[in-house]
Every structure is written in C-alpha cells, then in structure tokens.
Amino acid sequence: MVELRERPRTGWAAVAPVAAASFTLVLSEFIAVAVLPSLAADLHVSEGDAGLAVVLPGLVAAVAAPAAVLAANRTDRRLVLLALTGLLAVSNLLAGLAPSFTMLLVARALLGVAVGAFWTIGVAVAPRLVPAGRGTAATALVTAGISAATVVSLPAGHLVAQTWGWRWALLIVGALAVLITIWQVLALPSMRPDRALGWSALTSLFRSRRDRTGLLLGALLFFAHFGAYTFITPFLTDRSAFSSGSVTLLLLGFGVAGLAGNFGAGAAVTRNLPLTLAAAAVLLGGSVALLTAVTSLPALTVVLVLVWGASWGAVPLIVQTYMMGGTAAEGGLALFVSTTQLFLAAGSALGGQVVDRWGLSPDYLLFAIPAVAAAVVARLFLKTT
C-alpha cells in the first residue's frame, strides 16, 4: 500500500485540474437541459417527467454535501477528489448508455453525489494548493468553471445531440471526466484534512451568527436568481420579442459576463467583502426588476441581461469565500451547498407557480426583492459577524 504523505503546495498546475473538474461538473448538470427533448423521445417519457433528470442531481447534492464531509472526515483530500471526478465520469457514461429512464435517473443521482461533495471539498482545497495570499484567486479559478460551463453547455449539447444523438453528448462529457481524473492523478499532492468534523461540530455551525448570516445570504440570492433565471428564455422571446437565435447569443453573453464577474469579484473581495457582496446583490435585483420596464428597448434589455450575468457570476465566489473564513471551512461549505441547492429548487418551483398564475413580469418583480434584501443583510451584518 502506498503511503500518503503531505507534499508541498504545487501551485497553479495543481489548481488547474480541480478547475477543469468544476467545469465538467457543471457541464454535466446543464447538458441534460440541451438534450432533454431527444432524451425524452428516445426513452419514451414526457418532457415533464424527463425534467427529473435535471432536478434530481440538485436534490441529491443537498443531502450529499454534509454527508460527504462526515464520510470523508479523515480521508486524504487528493483521494476524495479523485473519487469524485471518477464518479462524475461513471455517472455520465452510465447515463449515456442507460437502456431505460430508471437507469438514467440512477446515473443522474450519482452525479448529484459528485456535485454536493465537490462543491464542499473541491472548493475548500483550492487555497491549499497555492502560495499564501493567493487563495481567493485559486478559488475564483475553480468557481469560474460554473460560468464557463454555462457558456458552452447548451450550445455544445444541442450541437452534439443534433449531429450524433443525445447519448453521445453525455458520453463525451464522461470521457472528458476520465481524462481529468488522470490529470489529477498526475498533478494533485496529498492533502490531509485540516480537522476532523463530526455531526455535532457540523450542526454547531447553526449556532454561529457568522455562519447563519452566510447561509441566509446564500438562500436569498439563489432563491432570487433561479426564481427569475429559470424563465429567462420565455421572458426574452415572449416579453422582449427577441428571436430564437438572438436569445441564444444573449444567453452566451450572460455566461461570458458571469465569467468576468467571477474574476472581478475575486479581485475585489479581498479588499471589502461586505461591499462587494452588497453591490452584486443590488445589481442582480436591480437588473431583474428593471428588465420588466424596458421590454420594448432591445439595447437596454441586452445591457441589463449582461449586468445580471456579471452580478450572478460574482455571487457564488463571494459567499463561498465568506463561508470558508469560519471555524470549519468544509463544514460551512457543506451547509452552504445544501442550503443553496434547496433554495435553488424552491425558487424555480415558486417561480413556475407565479408565472402560471400572474405572468412573467410579476415573477421578475417578486424575485428582485430577496436579492435587494440580501444587499441589506450584507451591509448591516457582515462587518459584525
């Protein structure tokens, strides 16, 4: 048996395969959206039922995040990341080869385990791989995978599905995960866990005012964003009268702006985290609310969508950085992942009800409110927690 020893920091060459895993993880989540119609037709289920393939990973991730911290309590973080990236590969390959919808859901549940555990442990190890003082930049590189995958997942998945079929879209992502696993084997050092974390220690974080504030901010912002973003395509096509091709380009712009916002926040958050988060929350809520007033002005609509993308791209990095500053970084991130995944689902579900009953504009106005509330919380409480 090979003995695992703590090796020195290896710098950005070790951060890169973790960031690549982040990209592939989000790509795996969103590519199902791109192939949903052909997947449903091939497996003989309705598109509504097929939507479980999109929702299920998030629900499983909410449970997997704290469970991963407890299960991998004393395990070398290098081995944990290798196992998670390997699980990511297995889930995509199984989904691509699934003979039935039930097997596909099993594969997507495995993806949910990888999602929850990775956003808890993968993000937390990034600062350990670079010189002191560069931790936020390393975290920004890992979280940039969210925006980058958002940019390419829908168009790439659609292109592959149209050319070779939906199964190949998932199989290609699975093959990419295999390559990244090999890359991690070569690049990652051994990393012993910073501290053992039991169930009592994990639940004790709820007694910390600092951690409660971070969880509240994550809940408000994810609830606000996904309550509106889930319906961005019908909003742009029905309310703003953009063509299908224009919407595709605008969504690409949203993702690129999110990437810029992620790295911009990485530079600003070390100077003033409360102000950076408050600014991002105000821009998110303001852009969502103002979109309802400029539907007849395409240029302003484009500007507001890009502002929304940039502000949202900053949010996960800022709140995760804040949660990692507590007494138990991985524990705080575990609760953050669980909270945000649940409020992501709640926002989408409630948003659907609002849209069905009152329309798109009331939905956008309603979900701008929790974003503005998050800005108030950030300015009033972060400095004193």
mmCIF file of C-alpha atoms in Angstrom:
data_model
loop_
_atom_site.group_PDB
_atom_site.id
_atom_site.type_symbol
_atom_site.label_atom_id
_atom_site.label_comp_id
_atom_site.label_asym_id
_atom_site.label_seq_id
_atom_site.Cartn_x
_atom_site.Cartn_y
_atom_site.Cartn_z
ATOM 1 C CA MET A 1 0.000 0.000 0.000
ATOM 2 C CA VAL A 2 1.338 3.418 -0.955
ATOM 3 C CA GLU A 3 1.828 5.726 1.977
ATOM 4 C CA LEU A 4 0.167 9.111 1.594
ATOM 5 C CA ARG A 5 2.346 11.963 2.766
ATOM 6 C CA GLU A 6 1.662 15.660 2.843
ATOM 7 C CA ARG A 7 3.500 17.122 -0.094
ATOM 8 C CA PRO A 8 4.305 20.839 -0.520
ATOM 9 C CA ARG A 9 1.980 23.179 -2.388
ATOM 10 C CA THR A 10 2.371 22.682 -6.111
ATOM 11 C CA GLY A 11 0.797 25.931 -7.293
ATOM 12 C CA TRP A 12 -1.441 26.617 -10.258
ATOM 13 C CA ALA A 13 -0.528 23.377 -12.013
ATOM 14 C CA ALA A 14 -2.481 21.591 -9.267
ATOM 15 C CA VAL A 15 -5.373 24.076 -9.233
ATOM 16 C CA ALA A 16 -5.940 23.659 -12.981
ATOM 17 C CA PRO A 17 -7.289 20.054 -12.904
ATOM 18 C CA VAL A 18 -9.566 20.973 -9.977
ATOM 19 C CA ALA A 19 -10.922 23.878 -12.041
ATOM 20 C CA ALA A 20 -11.334 21.526 -15.011
ATOM 21 C CA ALA A 21 -13.369 19.176 -12.804
ATOM 22 C CA SER A 22 -15.521 22.128 -11.748
ATOM 23 C CA PHE A 23 -16.193 22.950 -15.396
ATOM 24 C CA THR A 24 -17.059 19.337 -16.250
ATOM 25 C CA LEU A 25 -19.314 19.016 -13.224
ATOM 26 C CA VAL A 26 -21.471 21.990 -14.213
ATOM 27 C CA LEU A 27 -21.353 20.909 -17.853
ATOM 28 C CA SER A 28 -22.767 17.550 -16.744
ATOM 29 C CA GLU A 29 -25.630 19.261 -14.904
ATOM 30 C CA PHE A 30 -26.705 21.626 -17.670
ATOM 31 C CA ILE A 31 -26.099 19.497 -20.746
ATOM 32 C CA ALA A 32 -29.182 17.477 -19.806
ATOM 33 C CA VAL A 33 -31.238 20.616 -20.476
ATOM 34 C CA ALA A 34 -29.870 20.802 -24.023
ATOM 35 C CA VAL A 35 -30.702 17.171 -24.851
ATOM 36 C CA LEU A 36 -33.967 16.890 -22.909
ATOM 37 C CA PRO A 37 -36.400 16.676 -25.870
ATOM 38 C CA SER A 38 -34.483 13.939 -27.712
ATOM 39 C CA LEU A 39 -33.777 12.112 -24.437
ATOM 40 C CA ALA A 40 -37.488 12.088 -23.588
ATOM 41 C CA ALA A 41 -38.471 10.841 -27.044
ATOM 42 C CA ASP A 42 -35.873 8.060 -27.065
ATOM 43 C CA LEU A 43 -36.719 6.792 -23.570
ATOM 44 C CA HIS A 44 -40.493 7.154 -24.115
ATOM 45 C CA VAL A 45 -41.256 9.597 -21.306
ATOM 46 C CA SER A 46 -42.858 13.038 -21.346
ATOM 47 C CA GLU A 47 -40.647 16.104 -21.279
ATOM 48 C CA GLY A 48 -42.125 16.922 -17.888
ATOM 49 C CA ASP A 49 -41.031 13.561 -16.489
ATOM 50 C CA ALA A 50 -37.680 13.875 -18.240
ATOM 51 C CA GLY A 51 -37.171 17.099 -16.280
ATOM 52 C CA LEU A 52 -36.425 14.880 -13.276
ATOM 53 C CA ALA A 53 -33.027 14.278 -14.885
ATOM 54 C CA VAL A 54 -32.327 17.991 -14.367
ATOM 55 C CA VAL A 55 -33.859 18.393 -10.904
ATOM 56 C CA LEU A 56 -32.634 15.167 -9.281
ATOM 57 C CA PRO A 57 -28.883 15.974 -9.126
ATOM 58 C CA GLY A 58 -29.580 19.175 -7.200
ATOM 59 C CA LEU A 59 -31.812 17.455 -4.660
ATOM 60 C CA VAL A 60 -29.281 14.664 -4.114
ATOM 61 C CA ALA A 61 -26.486 17.251 -3.829
ATOM 62 C CA ALA A 62 -28.299 18.937 -0.940
ATOM 63 C CA VAL A 63 -28.016 15.695 1.060
ATOM 64 C CA ALA A 64 -24.615 14.647 -0.290
ATOM 65 C CA ALA A 65 -22.808 17.835 0.756
ATOM 66 C CA PRO A 66 -22.883 17.335 4.558
ATOM 67 C CA ALA A 67 -22.774 13.556 4.169
ATOM 68 C CA ALA A 68 -19.522 13.840 2.192
ATOM 69 C CA VAL A 69 -17.852 15.906 4.904
ATOM 70 C CA LEU A 70 -18.787 13.339 7.543
ATOM 71 C CA ALA A 71 -17.953 10.269 5.432
ATOM 72 C CA ALA A 72 -14.576 11.635 4.288
ATOM 73 C CA ASN A 73 -13.751 13.014 7.693
ATOM 74 C CA ARG A 74 -10.168 11.744 7.878
ATOM 75 C CA THR A 75 -9.525 10.874 4.220
ATOM 76 C CA ASP A 76 -6.758 12.429 2.170
ATOM 77 C CA ARG A 77 -8.346 15.157 0.055
ATOM 78 C CA ARG A 78 -6.429 14.021 -3.020
ATOM 79 C CA LEU A 79 -8.137 10.626 -2.858
ATOM 80 C CA VAL A 80 -11.522 12.276 -2.281
ATOM 81 C CA LEU A 81 -11.152 14.475 -5.377
ATOM 82 C CA LEU A 82 -10.025 11.522 -7.475
ATOM 83 C CA ALA A 83 -13.034 9.519 -6.312
ATOM 84 C CA LEU A 84 -15.448 12.374 -7.044
ATOM 85 C CA THR A 85 -14.080 13.039 -10.521
ATOM 86 C CA GLY A 86 -14.156 9.308 -11.201
ATOM 87 C CA LEU A 87 -17.775 9.220 -10.018
ATOM 88 C CA LEU A 88 -18.508 12.109 -12.365
ATOM 89 C CA ALA A 89 -17.142 10.038 -15.248
ATOM 90 C CA VAL A 90 -19.130 6.961 -14.244
ATOM 91 C CA SER A 91 -22.397 8.891 -13.910
ATOM 92 C CA ASN A 92 -22.122 10.405 -17.397
ATOM 93 C CA LEU A 93 -21.060 7.154 -19.026
ATOM 94 C CA LEU A 94 -23.921 5.271 -17.337
ATOM 95 C CA ALA A 95 -26.388 7.965 -18.385
ATOM 96 C CA GLY A 96 -25.166 7.839 -21.973
ATOM 97 C CA LEU A 97 -25.586 4.066 -22.070
ATOM 98 C CA ALA A 98 -28.800 3.893 -19.996
ATOM 99 C CA PRO A 99 -31.290 1.419 -21.505
ATOM 100 C CA SER A 100 -34.200 2.895 -19.523
ATOM 101 C CA PHE A 101 -35.296 6.107 -17.868
ATOM 102 C CA THR A 102 -34.955 4.481 -14.450
ATOM 103 C CA MET A 103 -31.281 3.704 -15.101
ATOM 104 C CA LEU A 104 -30.781 7.251 -16.344
ATOM 105 C CA LEU A 105 -32.149 8.608 -13.061
ATOM 106 C CA VAL A 106 -29.780 6.339 -11.114
ATOM 107 C CA ALA A 107 -26.888 7.779 -13.116
ATOM 108 C CA ARG A 108 -28.082 11.337 -12.501
ATOM 109 C CA ALA A 109 -28.392 10.621 -8.776
ATOM 110 C CA LEU A 110 -24.714 9.602 -8.788
ATOM 111 C CA LEU A 111 -23.976 12.939 -10.437
ATOM 112 C CA GLY A 112 -25.784 14.632 -7.556
ATOM 113 C CA VAL A 113 -23.457 12.929 -5.075
ATOM 114 C CA ALA A 114 -20.456 14.229 -7.020
ATOM 115 C CA VAL A 115 -21.948 17.730 -7.206
ATOM 116 C CA GLY A 116 -22.650 18.050 -3.493
ATOM 117 C CA ALA A 117 -19.332 16.596 -2.376
ATOM 118 C CA PHE A 118 -17.226 18.505 -4.893
ATOM 119 C CA TRP A 119 -18.609 21.937 -4.056
ATOM 120 C CA THR A 120 -17.910 21.197 -0.421
ATOM 121 C CA ILE A 121 -14.437 19.672 -0.638
ATOM 122 C CA GLY A 122 -13.127 20.716 -4.056
ATOM 123 C CA VAL A 123 -13.579 24.434 -3.437
ATOM 124 C CA ALA A 124 -12.085 24.183 0.054
ATOM 125 C CA VAL A 125 -8.809 22.635 -1.153
ATOM 126 C CA ALA A 126 -8.055 25.288 -3.789
ATOM 127 C CA PRO A 127 -6.357 27.756 -1.377
ATOM 128 C CA ARG A 128 -4.158 24.932 -0.059
ATOM 129 C CA LEU A 129 -2.554 24.450 -3.468
ATOM 130 C CA VAL A 130 -1.147 27.953 -3.970
ATOM 131 C CA PRO A 131 1.139 30.300 -2.036
ATOM 132 C CA ALA A 132 -0.332 32.142 0.932
ATOM 133 C CA GLY A 133 -2.274 35.195 -0.129
ATOM 134 C CA ARG A 134 -3.379 33.675 -3.431
ATOM 135 C CA GLY A 135 -6.196 31.563 -2.018
ATOM 136 C CA THR A 136 -9.030 33.776 -3.263
ATOM 137 C CA ALA A 137 -7.589 33.768 -6.786
ATOM 138 C CA ALA A 138 -7.376 29.965 -6.691
ATOM 139 C CA THR A 139 -10.984 29.734 -5.508
ATOM 140 C CA ALA A 140 -12.010 32.139 -8.293
ATOM 141 C CA LEU A 141 -10.401 29.866 -10.882
ATOM 142 C CA VAL A 142 -12.288 26.838 -9.571
ATOM 143 C CA THR A 143 -15.641 28.641 -9.375
ATOM 144 C CA ALA A 144 -15.063 30.068 -12.869
ATOM 145 C CA GLY A 145 -15.978 26.596 -14.093
ATOM 146 C CA ILE A 146 -19.621 27.460 -13.293
ATOM 147 C CA SER A 147 -19.701 30.384 -15.714
ATOM 148 C CA ALA A 148 -17.551 28.711 -18.358
ATOM 149 C CA ALA A 149 -19.735 25.602 -18.410
ATOM 150 C CA THR A 150 -22.855 27.768 -18.505
ATOM 151 C CA VAL A 151 -21.492 29.413 -21.660
ATOM 152 C CA VAL A 152 -20.821 26.196 -23.574
ATOM 153 C CA SER A 153 -23.211 23.576 -22.165
ATOM 154 C CA LEU A 154 -26.412 24.440 -24.008
ATOM 155 C CA PRO A 155 -24.974 25.193 -27.479
ATOM 156 C CA ALA A 156 -22.444 22.343 -27.328
ATOM 157 C CA GLY A 157 -25.007 19.844 -26.055
ATOM 158 C CA HIS A 158 -27.511 20.898 -28.683
ATOM 159 C CA LEU A 159 -24.915 20.621 -31.483
ATOM 160 C CA VAL A 160 -23.715 17.155 -30.452
ATOM 161 C CA ALA A 161 -27.273 15.896 -29.894
ATOM 162 C CA GLN A 162 -28.341 17.119 -33.310
ATOM 163 C CA THR A 163 -25.273 15.619 -35.012
ATOM 164 C CA TRP A 164 -24.776 12.274 -33.248
ATOM 165 C CA GLY A 165 -27.611 11.965 -30.734
ATOM 166 C CA TRP A 166 -28.144 12.806 -27.061
ATOM 167 C CA ARG A 167 -26.238 9.770 -25.808
ATOM 168 C CA TRP A 168 -23.011 10.971 -27.397
ATOM 169 C CA ALA A 169 -23.317 14.308 -25.618
ATOM 170 C CA LEU A 170 -23.239 12.522 -22.256
ATOM 171 C CA LEU A 171 -20.597 10.007 -23.307
ATOM 172 C CA ILE A 172 -18.241 12.769 -24.454
ATOM 173 C CA VAL A 173 -18.588 14.536 -21.101
ATOM 174 C CA GLY A 174 -17.908 11.203 -19.379
ATOM 175 C CA ALA A 175 -14.752 10.703 -21.446
ATOM 176 C CA LEU A 176 -13.649 14.244 -20.539
ATOM 177 C CA ALA A 177 -14.089 13.396 -16.851
ATOM 178 C CA VAL A 178 -11.903 10.298 -17.308
ATOM 179 C CA LEU A 179 -9.114 12.445 -18.769
ATOM 180 C CA ILE A 180 -9.404 14.945 -15.924
ATOM 181 C CA THR A 181 -9.191 12.120 -13.378
ATOM 182 C CA ILE A 182 -5.899 11.036 -14.941
ATOM 183 C CA TRP A 183 -4.707 14.654 -14.896
ATOM 184 C CA GLN A 184 -5.493 14.893 -11.195
ATOM 185 C CA VAL A 185 -3.587 11.666 -10.500
ATOM 186 C CA LEU A 186 -0.517 13.302 -12.004
ATOM 187 C CA ALA A 187 -0.921 16.810 -10.596
ATOM 188 C CA LEU A 188 -2.533 16.727 -7.158
ATOM 189 C CA PRO A 189 -0.495 16.447 -3.953
ATOM 190 C CA SER A 190 -1.614 14.605 -0.850
ATOM 191 C CA MET A 191 -3.731 16.827 1.388
ATOM 192 C CA ARG A 192 -4.695 15.643 4.815
ATOM 193 C CA PRO A 193 -7.975 17.087 6.162
ATOM 194 C CA ASP A 194 -7.443 20.226 8.239
ATOM 195 C CA ARG A 195 -9.576 18.925 11.090
ATOM 196 C CA ALA A 196 -11.940 16.082 11.854
ATOM 197 C CA LEU A 197 -15.550 17.217 11.709
ATOM 198 C CA GLY A 198 -18.315 15.220 13.363
ATOM 199 C CA TRP A 199 -22.073 15.634 13.220
ATOM 200 C CA SER A 200 -22.204 17.731 16.396
ATOM 201 C CA ALA A 201 -19.499 20.059 15.084
ATOM 202 C CA LEU A 202 -21.349 20.381 11.768
ATOM 203 C CA THR A 203 -24.692 21.221 13.369
ATOM 204 C CA SER A 204 -22.995 23.600 15.806
ATOM 205 C CA LEU A 205 -22.326 25.903 12.858
ATOM 206 C CA PHE A 206 -26.007 26.854 13.017
ATOM 207 C CA ARG A 207 -25.253 28.442 16.395
ATOM 208 C CA SER A 208 -22.634 30.693 14.834
ATOM 209 C CA ARG A 209 -24.012 34.104 13.866
ATOM 210 C CA ARG A 210 -21.391 34.356 11.153
ATOM 211 C CA ASP A 211 -22.379 31.059 9.537
ATOM 212 C CA ARG A 212 -26.110 31.738 9.867
ATOM 213 C CA THR A 213 -25.624 35.058 8.086
ATOM 214 C CA GLY A 214 -23.711 33.397 5.257
ATOM 215 C CA LEU A 215 -26.397 30.746 4.832
ATOM 216 C CA LEU A 216 -29.127 33.392 4.826
ATOM 217 C CA LEU A 217 -27.292 35.330 2.112
ATOM 218 C CA GLY A 218 -26.837 32.207 0.005
ATOM 219 C CA ALA A 219 -30.511 31.280 0.407
ATOM 220 C CA LEU A 220 -31.768 34.761 -0.549
ATOM 221 C CA LEU A 221 -29.518 35.120 -3.600
ATOM 222 C CA PHE A 222 -30.023 31.638 -5.036
ATOM 223 C CA PHE A 223 -33.768 31.912 -4.421
ATOM 224 C CA ALA A 224 -33.872 35.286 -6.195
ATOM 225 C CA HIS A 225 -31.704 34.290 -9.139
ATOM 226 C CA PHE A 226 -33.294 30.973 -10.020
ATOM 227 C CA GLY A 227 -36.828 32.233 -9.451
ATOM 228 C CA ALA A 228 -36.201 34.571 -12.393
ATOM 229 C CA TYR A 229 -33.460 32.860 -14.435
ATOM 230 C CA THR A 230 -35.454 29.662 -14.883
ATOM 231 C CA PHE A 231 -37.773 31.669 -17.135
ATOM 232 C CA ILE A 232 -35.270 33.891 -18.909
ATOM 233 C CA THR A 233 -35.836 32.266 -22.323
ATOM 234 C CA PRO A 234 -39.627 32.786 -22.388
ATOM 235 C CA PHE A 235 -39.132 36.276 -20.946
ATOM 236 C CA LEU A 236 -36.787 37.265 -23.769
ATOM 237 C CA THR A 237 -38.859 35.649 -26.511
ATOM 238 C CA ASP A 238 -42.378 36.458 -25.297
ATOM 239 C CA ARG A 239 -41.998 39.736 -23.408
ATOM 240 C CA SER A 240 -38.999 41.234 -25.231
ATOM 241 C CA ALA A 241 -39.636 39.695 -28.672
ATOM 242 C CA PHE A 242 -36.081 38.509 -29.295
ATOM 243 C CA SER A 243 -35.677 35.841 -31.975
ATOM 244 C CA SER A 244 -34.543 32.338 -31.047
ATOM 245 C CA GLY A 245 -31.088 32.981 -32.479
ATOM 246 C CA SER A 246 -30.776 36.287 -30.633
ATOM 247 C CA VAL A 247 -31.738 34.632 -27.354
ATOM 248 C CA THR A 248 -29.001 32.022 -27.838
ATOM 249 C CA LEU A 249 -26.405 34.762 -28.363
ATOM 250 C CA LEU A 250 -27.712 36.726 -25.396
ATOM 251 C CA LEU A 251 -27.520 33.676 -23.137
ATOM 252 C CA LEU A 252 -23.944 33.159 -24.285
ATOM 253 C CA GLY A 253 -23.325 36.781 -23.359
ATOM 254 C CA PHE A 254 -24.869 36.133 -19.952
ATOM 255 C CA GLY A 255 -22.376 33.325 -19.372
ATOM 256 C CA VAL A 256 -19.371 35.359 -20.565
ATOM 257 C CA ALA A 257 -20.433 38.263 -18.328
ATOM 258 C CA GLY A 258 -20.700 35.796 -15.440
ATOM 259 C CA LEU A 259 -17.127 34.682 -16.058
ATOM 260 C CA ALA A 260 -15.979 38.302 -15.955
ATOM 261 C CA GLY A 261 -17.978 38.911 -12.786
ATOM 262 C CA ASN A 262 -16.398 35.885 -11.129
ATOM 263 C CA PHE A 263 -12.845 37.089 -11.696
ATOM 264 C CA GLY A 264 -13.773 40.706 -10.938
ATOM 265 C CA ALA A 265 -15.176 39.631 -7.588
ATOM 266 C CA GLY A 266 -12.005 37.637 -6.924
ATOM 267 C CA ALA A 267 -10.020 40.862 -7.156
ATOM 268 C CA ALA A 268 -12.488 42.935 -5.109
ATOM 269 C CA VAL A 269 -13.495 40.532 -2.369
ATOM 270 C CA THR A 270 -10.131 40.671 -0.566
ATOM 271 C CA ARG A 271 -10.472 44.447 -0.246
ATOM 272 C CA ASN A 272 -14.059 44.686 1.022
ATOM 273 C CA LEU A 273 -16.184 41.555 1.052
ATOM 274 C CA PRO A 274 -19.390 43.097 2.515
ATOM 275 C CA LEU A 275 -19.416 45.943 -0.009
ATOM 276 C CA THR A 276 -18.619 43.608 -2.925
ATOM 277 C CA LEU A 277 -21.477 41.266 -1.998
ATOM 278 C CA ALA A 278 -23.902 44.141 -1.400
ATOM 279 C CA ALA A 279 -23.037 45.627 -4.807
ATOM 280 C CA ALA A 280 -23.508 42.278 -6.569
ATOM 281 C CA ALA A 281 -26.883 41.751 -4.842
ATOM 282 C CA VAL A 282 -28.127 45.245 -5.746
ATOM 283 C CA LEU A 283 -27.059 44.822 -9.368
ATOM 284 C CA LEU A 284 -28.735 41.397 -9.534
ATOM 285 C CA GLY A 285 -32.023 42.573 -8.043
ATOM 286 C CA GLY A 286 -31.994 45.876 -9.896
ATOM 287 C CA SER A 287 -31.326 44.348 -13.308
ATOM 288 C CA VAL A 288 -34.044 41.714 -12.843
ATOM 289 C CA ALA A 289 -36.615 44.338 -11.781
ATOM 290 C CA LEU A 290 -35.701 46.845 -14.497
ATOM 291 C CA LEU A 291 -35.975 44.231 -17.228
ATOM 292 C CA THR A 292 -39.743 44.378 -16.819
ATOM 293 C CA ALA A 293 -39.722 48.094 -17.700
ATOM 294 C CA VAL A 294 -37.529 48.007 -20.828
ATOM 295 C CA THR A 295 -39.046 45.141 -22.811
ATOM 296 C CA SER A 296 -39.598 47.457 -25.808
ATOM 297 C CA LEU A 297 -35.967 48.637 -25.752
ATOM 298 C CA PRO A 298 -33.689 45.818 -27.011
ATOM 299 C CA ALA A 299 -30.410 47.639 -26.340
ATOM 300 C CA LEU A 300 -31.250 48.275 -22.684
ATOM 301 C CA THR A 301 -32.507 44.715 -22.335
ATOM 302 C CA VAL A 302 -29.147 43.421 -23.560
ATOM 303 C CA VAL A 303 -27.284 45.672 -21.113
ATOM 304 C CA LEU A 304 -29.416 44.548 -18.166
ATOM 305 C CA VAL A 305 -29.028 40.853 -19.038
ATOM 306 C CA LEU A 306 -25.242 41.289 -19.140
ATOM 307 C CA VAL A 307 -25.268 43.149 -15.804
ATOM 308 C CA TRP A 308 -27.379 40.342 -14.351
ATOM 309 C CA GLY A 309 -24.893 37.775 -15.655
ATOM 310 C CA ALA A 310 -21.889 39.623 -14.218
ATOM 311 C CA SER A 311 -23.505 40.110 -10.807
ATOM 312 C CA TRP A 312 -24.593 36.481 -10.609
ATOM 313 C CA GLY A 313 -21.122 35.297 -11.635
ATOM 314 C CA ALA A 314 -19.736 37.079 -8.579
ATOM 315 C CA VAL A 315 -22.185 35.674 -6.015
ATOM 316 C CA PRO A 316 -21.013 32.041 -5.501
ATOM 317 C CA LEU A 317 -17.362 33.076 -5.146
ATOM 318 C CA ILE A 318 -18.116 35.828 -2.627
ATOM 319 C CA VAL A 319 -20.407 33.785 -0.384
ATOM 320 C CA GLN A 320 -18.178 30.688 -0.551
ATOM 321 C CA THR A 321 -15.149 32.840 0.361
ATOM 322 C CA TYR A 322 -17.102 34.162 3.322
ATOM 323 C CA MET A 323 -18.151 30.672 4.459
ATOM 324 C CA MET A 324 -14.554 29.400 4.219
ATOM 325 C CA GLY A 325 -13.485 32.108 6.652
ATOM 326 C CA GLY A 326 -15.352 30.435 9.513
ATOM 327 C CA THR A 327 -14.030 27.943 12.032
ATOM 328 C CA ALA A 328 -14.764 24.924 9.806
ATOM 329 C CA ALA A 329 -14.321 25.708 6.106
ATOM 330 C CA GLU A 330 -15.574 22.391 4.738
ATOM 331 C CA GLY A 331 -18.452 22.273 7.203
ATOM 332 C CA GLY A 332 -19.525 25.777 6.255
ATOM 333 C CA LEU A 333 -19.347 24.937 2.566
ATOM 334 C CA ALA A 334 -21.353 21.747 3.125
ATOM 335 C CA LEU A 335 -24.191 23.677 4.710
ATOM 336 C CA PHE A 336 -23.881 26.345 2.007
ATOM 337 C CA VAL A 337 -24.281 23.742 -0.749
ATOM 338 C CA SER A 338 -27.284 22.130 0.959
ATOM 339 C CA THR A 339 -28.962 25.473 1.579
ATOM 340 C CA THR A 340 -28.403 26.898 -1.893
ATOM 341 C CA GLN A 341 -29.474 23.722 -3.690
ATOM 342 C CA LEU A 342 -32.730 23.649 -1.727
ATOM 343 C CA PHE A 343 -33.450 27.325 -2.342
ATOM 344 C CA LEU A 344 -32.480 26.933 -5.999
ATOM 345 C CA ALA A 345 -35.210 24.307 -6.334
ATOM 346 C CA ALA A 346 -37.641 26.390 -4.258
ATOM 347 C CA GLY A 347 -37.054 29.468 -6.397
ATOM 348 C CA SER A 348 -37.646 27.572 -9.625
ATOM 349 C CA ALA A 349 -40.759 25.868 -8.255
ATOM 350 C CA LEU A 350 -42.341 29.017 -6.809
ATOM 351 C CA GLY A 351 -41.382 30.970 -9.915
ATOM 352 C CA GLY A 352 -43.263 28.472 -12.039
ATOM 353 C CA GLN A 353 -46.380 28.992 -9.953
ATOM 354 C CA VAL A 354 -46.094 32.772 -10.194
ATOM 355 C CA VAL A 355 -45.581 32.667 -13.968
ATOM 356 C CA ASP A 356 -48.553 30.343 -14.464
ATOM 357 C CA ARG A 357 -50.895 32.461 -12.352
ATOM 358 C CA TRP A 358 -49.759 36.050 -12.881
ATOM 359 C CA GLY A 359 -47.194 36.139 -15.688
ATOM 360 C CA LEU A 360 -43.505 36.776 -16.299
ATOM 361 C CA SER A 361 -43.245 40.421 -15.216
ATOM 362 C CA PRO A 362 -44.753 39.827 -11.741
ATOM 363 C CA ASP A 363 -42.321 36.909 -11.346
ATOM 364 C CA TYR A 364 -39.326 39.118 -12.081
ATOM 365 C CA LEU A 365 -40.526 41.894 -9.784
ATOM 366 C CA LEU A 366 -41.200 39.427 -6.975
ATOM 367 C CA PHE A 367 -37.793 37.741 -7.137
ATOM 368 C CA ALA A 368 -35.901 41.032 -7.250
ATOM 369 C CA ILE A 369 -36.989 41.545 -3.624
ATOM 370 C CA PRO A 370 -34.885 38.788 -1.951
ATOM 371 C CA ALA A 371 -31.794 39.983 -3.871
ATOM 372 C CA VAL A 372 -32.216 43.512 -2.500
ATOM 373 C CA ALA A 373 -32.839 42.027 0.961
ATOM 374 C CA ALA A 374 -29.507 40.215 0.654
ATOM 375 C CA ALA A 375 -27.786 43.540 -0.061
ATOM 376 C CA VAL A 376 -29.270 44.981 3.134
ATOM 377 C CA VAL A 377 -28.171 41.954 5.167
ATOM 378 C CA ALA A 378 -24.656 42.174 3.719
ATOM 379 C CA ARG A 379 -24.243 45.835 4.655
ATOM 380 C CA LEU A 380 -25.819 45.558 8.116
ATOM 381 C CA PHE A 381 -24.442 42.278 9.430
ATOM 382 C CA LEU A 382 -21.294 41.073 7.668
ATOM 383 C CA LYS A 383 -18.948 43.501 9.398
ATOM 384 C CA THR A 384 -20.177 42.424 12.833
ATOM 385 C CA THR A 385 -20.334 38.626 12.320
#
